[in-house]
Each structure stands twice: as structure tokens, then as C-alpha cells.
Short mmCIF file of C-alpha atoms in Angstrom, two decimals:
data_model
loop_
_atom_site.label_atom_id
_atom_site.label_comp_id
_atom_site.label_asym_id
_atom_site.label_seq_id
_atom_site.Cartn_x
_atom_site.Cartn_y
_atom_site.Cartn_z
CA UNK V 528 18.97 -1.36 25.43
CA UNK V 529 19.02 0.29 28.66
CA UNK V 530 16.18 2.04 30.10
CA UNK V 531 18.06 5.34 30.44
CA UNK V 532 17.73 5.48 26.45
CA UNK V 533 14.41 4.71 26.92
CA UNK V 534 13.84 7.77 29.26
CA UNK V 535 15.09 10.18 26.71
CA UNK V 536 13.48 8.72 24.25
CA UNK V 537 10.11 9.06 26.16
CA UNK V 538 10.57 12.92 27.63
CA UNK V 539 11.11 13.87 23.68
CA UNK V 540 7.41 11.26 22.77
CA UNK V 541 5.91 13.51 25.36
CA UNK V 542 6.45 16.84 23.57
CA UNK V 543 6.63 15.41 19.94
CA UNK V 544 3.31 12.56 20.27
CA UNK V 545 5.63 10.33 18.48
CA UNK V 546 8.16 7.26 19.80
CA UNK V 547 10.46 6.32 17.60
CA UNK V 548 13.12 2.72 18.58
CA UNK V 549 14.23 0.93 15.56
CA UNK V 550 16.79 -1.81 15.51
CA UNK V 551 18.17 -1.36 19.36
CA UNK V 552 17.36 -5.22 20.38
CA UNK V 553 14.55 -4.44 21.94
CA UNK V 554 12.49 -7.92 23.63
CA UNK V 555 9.74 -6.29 24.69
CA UNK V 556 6.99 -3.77 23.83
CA UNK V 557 8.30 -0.62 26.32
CA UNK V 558 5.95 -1.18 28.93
CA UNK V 559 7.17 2.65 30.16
CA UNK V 560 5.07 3.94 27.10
CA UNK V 561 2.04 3.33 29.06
CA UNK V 562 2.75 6.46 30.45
CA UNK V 563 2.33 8.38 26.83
CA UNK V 564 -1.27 6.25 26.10
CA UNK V 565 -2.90 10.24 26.52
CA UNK V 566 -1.06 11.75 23.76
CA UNK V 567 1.21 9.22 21.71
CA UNK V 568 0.10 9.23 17.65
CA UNK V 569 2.94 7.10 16.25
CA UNK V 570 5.07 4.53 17.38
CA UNK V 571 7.47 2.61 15.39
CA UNK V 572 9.47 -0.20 16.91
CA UNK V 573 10.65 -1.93 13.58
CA UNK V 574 14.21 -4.12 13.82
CA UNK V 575 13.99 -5.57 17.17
CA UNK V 576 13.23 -8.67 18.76
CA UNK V 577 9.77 -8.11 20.02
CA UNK V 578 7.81 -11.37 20.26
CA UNK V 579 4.78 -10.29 21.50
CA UNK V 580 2.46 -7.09 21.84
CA UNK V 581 0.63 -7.11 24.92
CA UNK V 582 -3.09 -6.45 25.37
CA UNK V 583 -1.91 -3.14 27.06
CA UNK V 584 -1.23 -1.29 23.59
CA UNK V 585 -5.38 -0.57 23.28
CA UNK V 586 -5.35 1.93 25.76
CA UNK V 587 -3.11 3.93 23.42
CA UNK V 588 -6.57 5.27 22.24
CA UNK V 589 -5.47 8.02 20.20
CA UNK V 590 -2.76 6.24 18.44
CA UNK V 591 -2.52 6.77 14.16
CA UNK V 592 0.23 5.03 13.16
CA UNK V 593 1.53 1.75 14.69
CA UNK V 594 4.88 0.07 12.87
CA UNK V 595 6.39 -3.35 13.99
CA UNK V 596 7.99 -4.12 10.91
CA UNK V 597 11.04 -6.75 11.13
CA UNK V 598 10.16 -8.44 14.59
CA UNK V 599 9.09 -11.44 16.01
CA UNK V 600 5.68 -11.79 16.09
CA UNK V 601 3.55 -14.11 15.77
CA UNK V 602 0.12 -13.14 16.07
CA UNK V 603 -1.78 -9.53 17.34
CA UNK V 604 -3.97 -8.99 20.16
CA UNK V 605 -7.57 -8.64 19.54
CA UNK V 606 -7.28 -5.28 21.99
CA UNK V 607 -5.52 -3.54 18.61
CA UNK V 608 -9.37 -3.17 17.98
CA UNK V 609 -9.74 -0.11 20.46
CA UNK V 610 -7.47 1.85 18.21
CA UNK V 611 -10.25 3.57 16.98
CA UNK V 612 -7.99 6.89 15.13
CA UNK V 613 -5.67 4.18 13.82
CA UNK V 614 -4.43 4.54 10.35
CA UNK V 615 -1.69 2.96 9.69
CA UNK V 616 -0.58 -0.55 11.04
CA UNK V 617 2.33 -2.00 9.62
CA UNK V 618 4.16 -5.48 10.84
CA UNK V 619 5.48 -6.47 8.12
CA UNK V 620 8.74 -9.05 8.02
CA UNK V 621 6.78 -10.87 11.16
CA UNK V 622 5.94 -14.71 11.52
CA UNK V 623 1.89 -13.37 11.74
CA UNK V 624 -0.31 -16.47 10.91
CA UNK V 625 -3.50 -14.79 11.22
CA UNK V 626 -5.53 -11.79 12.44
CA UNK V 627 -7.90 -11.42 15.61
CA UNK V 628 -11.64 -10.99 14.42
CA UNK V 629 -11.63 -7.95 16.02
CA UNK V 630 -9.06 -6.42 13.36
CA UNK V 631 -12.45 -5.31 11.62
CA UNK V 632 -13.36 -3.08 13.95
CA UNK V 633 -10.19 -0.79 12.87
CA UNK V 634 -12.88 1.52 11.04
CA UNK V 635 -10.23 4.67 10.12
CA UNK V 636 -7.47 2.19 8.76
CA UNK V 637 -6.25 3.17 5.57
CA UNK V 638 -2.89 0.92 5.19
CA UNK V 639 -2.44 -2.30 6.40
CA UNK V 640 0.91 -3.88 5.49
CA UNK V 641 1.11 -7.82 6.43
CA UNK V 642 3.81 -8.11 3.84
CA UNK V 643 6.39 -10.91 4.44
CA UNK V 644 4.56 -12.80 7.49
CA UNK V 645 3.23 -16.56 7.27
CA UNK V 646 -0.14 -15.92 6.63
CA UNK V 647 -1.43 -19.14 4.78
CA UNK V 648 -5.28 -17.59 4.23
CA UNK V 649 -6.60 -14.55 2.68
CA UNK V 650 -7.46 -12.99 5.87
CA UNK V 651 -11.48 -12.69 6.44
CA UNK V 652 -13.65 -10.20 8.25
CA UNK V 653 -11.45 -6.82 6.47
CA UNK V 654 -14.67 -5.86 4.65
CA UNK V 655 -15.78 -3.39 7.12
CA UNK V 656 -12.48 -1.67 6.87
CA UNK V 657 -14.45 1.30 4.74
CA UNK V 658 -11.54 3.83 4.69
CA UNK V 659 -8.96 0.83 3.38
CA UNK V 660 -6.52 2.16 0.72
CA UNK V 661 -3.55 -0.22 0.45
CA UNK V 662 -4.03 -4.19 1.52
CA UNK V 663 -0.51 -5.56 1.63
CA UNK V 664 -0.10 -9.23 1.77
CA UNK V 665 3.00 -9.42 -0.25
CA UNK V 666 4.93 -12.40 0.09
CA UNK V 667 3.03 -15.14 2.02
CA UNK V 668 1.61 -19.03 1.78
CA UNK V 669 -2.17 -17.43 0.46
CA UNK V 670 -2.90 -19.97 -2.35
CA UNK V 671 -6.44 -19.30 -2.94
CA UNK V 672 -8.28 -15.10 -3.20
CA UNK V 673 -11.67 -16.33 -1.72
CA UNK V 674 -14.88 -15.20 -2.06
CA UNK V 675 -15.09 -12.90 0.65
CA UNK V 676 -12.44 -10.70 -1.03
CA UNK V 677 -15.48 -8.66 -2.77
CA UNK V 678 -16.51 -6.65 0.48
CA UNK V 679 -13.15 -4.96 0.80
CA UNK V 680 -12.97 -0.91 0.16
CA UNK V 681 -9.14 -1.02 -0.74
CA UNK V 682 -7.94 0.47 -3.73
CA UNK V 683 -4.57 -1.86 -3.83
CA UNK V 684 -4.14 -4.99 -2.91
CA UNK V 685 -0.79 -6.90 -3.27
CA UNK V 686 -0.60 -10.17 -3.33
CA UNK V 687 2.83 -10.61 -4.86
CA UNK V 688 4.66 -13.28 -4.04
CA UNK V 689 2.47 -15.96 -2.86
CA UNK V 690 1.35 -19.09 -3.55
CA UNK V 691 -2.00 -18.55 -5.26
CA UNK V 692 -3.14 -20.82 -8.25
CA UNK V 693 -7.03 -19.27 -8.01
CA UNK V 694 -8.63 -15.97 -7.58
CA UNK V 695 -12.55 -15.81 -7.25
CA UNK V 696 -14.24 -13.42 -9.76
CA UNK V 697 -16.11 -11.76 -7.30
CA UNK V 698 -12.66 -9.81 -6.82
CA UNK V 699 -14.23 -7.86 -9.61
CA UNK V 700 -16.82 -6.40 -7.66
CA UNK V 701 -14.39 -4.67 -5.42
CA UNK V 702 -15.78 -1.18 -5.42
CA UNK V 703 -12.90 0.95 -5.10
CA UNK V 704 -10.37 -1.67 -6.35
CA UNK V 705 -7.43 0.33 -8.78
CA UNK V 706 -4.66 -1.82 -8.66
CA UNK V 707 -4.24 -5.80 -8.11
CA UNK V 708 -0.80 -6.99 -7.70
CA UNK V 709 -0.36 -10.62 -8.38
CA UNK V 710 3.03 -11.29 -9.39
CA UNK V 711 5.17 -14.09 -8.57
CA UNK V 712 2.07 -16.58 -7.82
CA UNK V 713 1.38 -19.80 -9.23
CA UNK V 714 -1.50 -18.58 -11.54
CA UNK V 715 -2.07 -19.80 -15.48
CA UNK V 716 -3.76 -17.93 -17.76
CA UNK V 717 -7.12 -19.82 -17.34
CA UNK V 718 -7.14 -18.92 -13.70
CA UNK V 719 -7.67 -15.27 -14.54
CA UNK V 720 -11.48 -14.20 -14.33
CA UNK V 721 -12.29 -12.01 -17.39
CA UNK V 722 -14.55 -9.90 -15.58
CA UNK V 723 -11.85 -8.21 -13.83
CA UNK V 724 -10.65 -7.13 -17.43
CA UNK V 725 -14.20 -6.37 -18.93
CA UNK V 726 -16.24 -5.12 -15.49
CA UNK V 727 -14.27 -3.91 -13.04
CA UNK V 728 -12.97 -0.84 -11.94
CA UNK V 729 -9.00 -2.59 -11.88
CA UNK V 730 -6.96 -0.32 -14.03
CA UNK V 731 -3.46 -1.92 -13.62
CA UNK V 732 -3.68 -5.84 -13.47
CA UNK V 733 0.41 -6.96 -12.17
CA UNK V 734 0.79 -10.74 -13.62
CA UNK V 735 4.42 -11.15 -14.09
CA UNK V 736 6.27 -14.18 -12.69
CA UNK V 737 2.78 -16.61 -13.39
CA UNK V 738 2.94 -19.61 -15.37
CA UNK V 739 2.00 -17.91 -18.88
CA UNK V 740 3.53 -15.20 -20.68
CA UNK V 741 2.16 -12.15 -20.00
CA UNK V 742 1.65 -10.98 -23.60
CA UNK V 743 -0.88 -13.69 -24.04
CA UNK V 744 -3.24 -11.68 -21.75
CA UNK V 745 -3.96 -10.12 -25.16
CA UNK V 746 -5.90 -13.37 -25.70
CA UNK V 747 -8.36 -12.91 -23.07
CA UNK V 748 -11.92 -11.37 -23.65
CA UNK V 749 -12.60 -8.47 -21.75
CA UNK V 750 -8.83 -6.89 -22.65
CA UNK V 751 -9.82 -4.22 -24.47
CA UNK V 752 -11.72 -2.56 -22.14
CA UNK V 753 -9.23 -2.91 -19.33
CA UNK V 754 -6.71 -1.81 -22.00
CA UNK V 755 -8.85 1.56 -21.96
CA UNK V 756 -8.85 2.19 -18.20
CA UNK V 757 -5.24 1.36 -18.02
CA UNK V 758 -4.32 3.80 -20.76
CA UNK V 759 -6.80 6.54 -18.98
CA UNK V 760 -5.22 6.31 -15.98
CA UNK V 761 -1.95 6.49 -17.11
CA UNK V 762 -2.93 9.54 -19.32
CA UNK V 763 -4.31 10.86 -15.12
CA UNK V 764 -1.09 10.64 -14.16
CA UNK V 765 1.65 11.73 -16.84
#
């Protein structure tokens, strides 16, 4: 990719705000967008062959969308936390193992897509994401929904396509929690709190692909009355 490409690239980013270099080979972060930290608002640099993103890409301080899907990577830099307009960060299709503490500090986040990375724990410290909307953690080694998972704001998380064989009840006192995606795991019926079916706020429950039928959720107390939120919310929406 040669850096006269780059150039034009970067005269349009400083008109437009946005910088835009998918699947071009790319090995590094473009160090020449250093330049744009003033006035860049989206970058996407999915399909390349970035390994790392340098500690550099916090001074991009009014930055709202940052996508490294399809790279290299292997972990983030805690200086992502500066990003303080962020909204969007997206690296999915990565080889991510975990995120820096810091990641918490992301207060105006509303999507964060870790789908497809080898994240083997349900990533802590997300709680004080307050403007979360969409978790992704799609198809990873996360065998276990801790705790913890009871502070977060989103109102999805997917977890599809794991490993998991236990989810903590306190997943039911997600406050804004609509939609939990858990198919493809390792989950039997047993494994399923009822109080995410009888009191929480979770009105479409994704099980397919577990080790039970999915019918046999019928069996389960609490069904009913996620039944009813289910049905309400897909009366919202037709």
C-alpha cells in the first residue's frame, strides 16, 4: 500500500472527518493520521494486517467510531480510554485475549463488538459503560457469565457461539437487558436461571444449539411471564 494512496486518502479525511482503508494489506496503524487527531470522527481499517494499535490513537480525542474488524490484533492499548466521544469500537475477527482496565472509562460507548476474538473470560470492569447498547462477544472460549455481568447497562448481549456451560442469575438484574443471545454454547436446561424468565426485563431469550431441546423451555417456571414480554414486544414491533 503505498503512501501516495495514503495521501489521497488523508486530503479527502480532512474535509470529510472520516478515513476509510479496508482490505489494502495494511501492517501498520497509518501513523500519517496523526495529522487528522483535530478533526477525524471515524476510522475504519478492517481487512488488513494490522498487529498492533499504538498508544498514539488516544490523542484522536474526538474520535466516534473506531473499526478494526478482520486484523491481527492481539490486545488494545489502555490509551483507547481517552476516547472520551467514542461510540462505536468494533475489532471484531481479531486474536483479542482481553481488555485494558481502562476500557471502562469509554463512558459514551454504545456498541462494542469483540465478536470472533480469543477472549477466554467474560470481560470485567464494562459496568460503568452507562450508555452500552449492544455487548458483542459472539464466538469466543467464555465458558462461564460471572457474577459481575449484573452491573452492565447493555440492552443485548451476544454470547453466541461460545463455550459456556453456566450463567450466574444475577444476569437477571441487568437493568436495561432486552435481548440475551446464547446460542451455540454448551448449556443444559438446568443451567438456565428461572429468574431471567420470571424477573427480568429479557424479552427474547436465544437458546438454540444447547444441549436440550428448546421446546422443553416450556418446562421451566417463570415461562409464562417471559412468554408475555416476548409476545409484547413483538406486538411493539409488527
Amino acid at each position: 500500500m503505498g503512501n501516495s494512496a495514503i495521501k489521497a486518502h488523508l486530503e479527502t479525511s480532512q474535509k470529510t472527518g472520516v478515513f476509510q482503508l479496508t482490505g489494502k494489506g495494511l501492517q501498520e496503524f497509518p501513523e500519517e493520521l496523526q495529522r487528522l487527531t483535530a478533526n477525524l470522527r471515524t476510522v475504519d481499517v478492517s481487512h488488513n494486517k494490522i498487529e498492533v494499535l499504538p498508544a498514539s490513537v488516544g490523542n484522536f480525542l474526538q474520535m466516534k467510531s473506531l473499526t478494526l474488524n478482520a486484523n491481527k490484533l492481539t490486545s488494545l492499548p489502555g490509551e483507547l480510554s481517552k476516547l472520551r466521544k467514542l461510540e462505536t469500537l468494533s475489532v471484531s475477527g481479531n486474536q483479542i485475549t482481553g481488555l485494558p482496565s481502562a476500557l471502562g472509562q469509554l463512558r459514551a460507548l454504545r456498541t462494542l463488538n469483540l465478536s470472533g476474538n480469543q477472549i477466554r473470560e467474560f470481560p470485567p470492569g464494562l459496568g460503568t459503560l452507562r450508555m452500552l447498547d449492544l455487548l458483542d462477544l459472539s464466538k469466543n472460549h467464555i465458558r462461564v457469565v460471572p457474577v459481575e455481568v449484573s452491573t452492565l447497562q447493555a440492552i443485548e448481549i451476544n454470547l453466541n457461539q461460545n463455550q459456556i456451560s453456566e450463567v450466574s442469575a444475577e444476569v437477571s438484574r441487568c437493568p436495561r437487558l432486552k435481548v440475551l443471545r446464547l446460542e451455540e454454547n454448551c448449556l443444559e436446561l438446568s443451567s438456565i436461571p428461572v429468574v431471567i424468565l420470571s424477573q427480568s426485563q429479557v424479552s427474547l431469550l436465544s437458546l438454540e444449539g444447547n444441549l436440550f431441546q428448546v421446546k422443553r423451555m416450556r418446562e421451566l417456571e417463570g415461562y409464562e411471564q417471559y412468554m408475555e414480554r416476548f409476545t409484547a414486544t413483538k406486538k411493539k414491533f409488527s
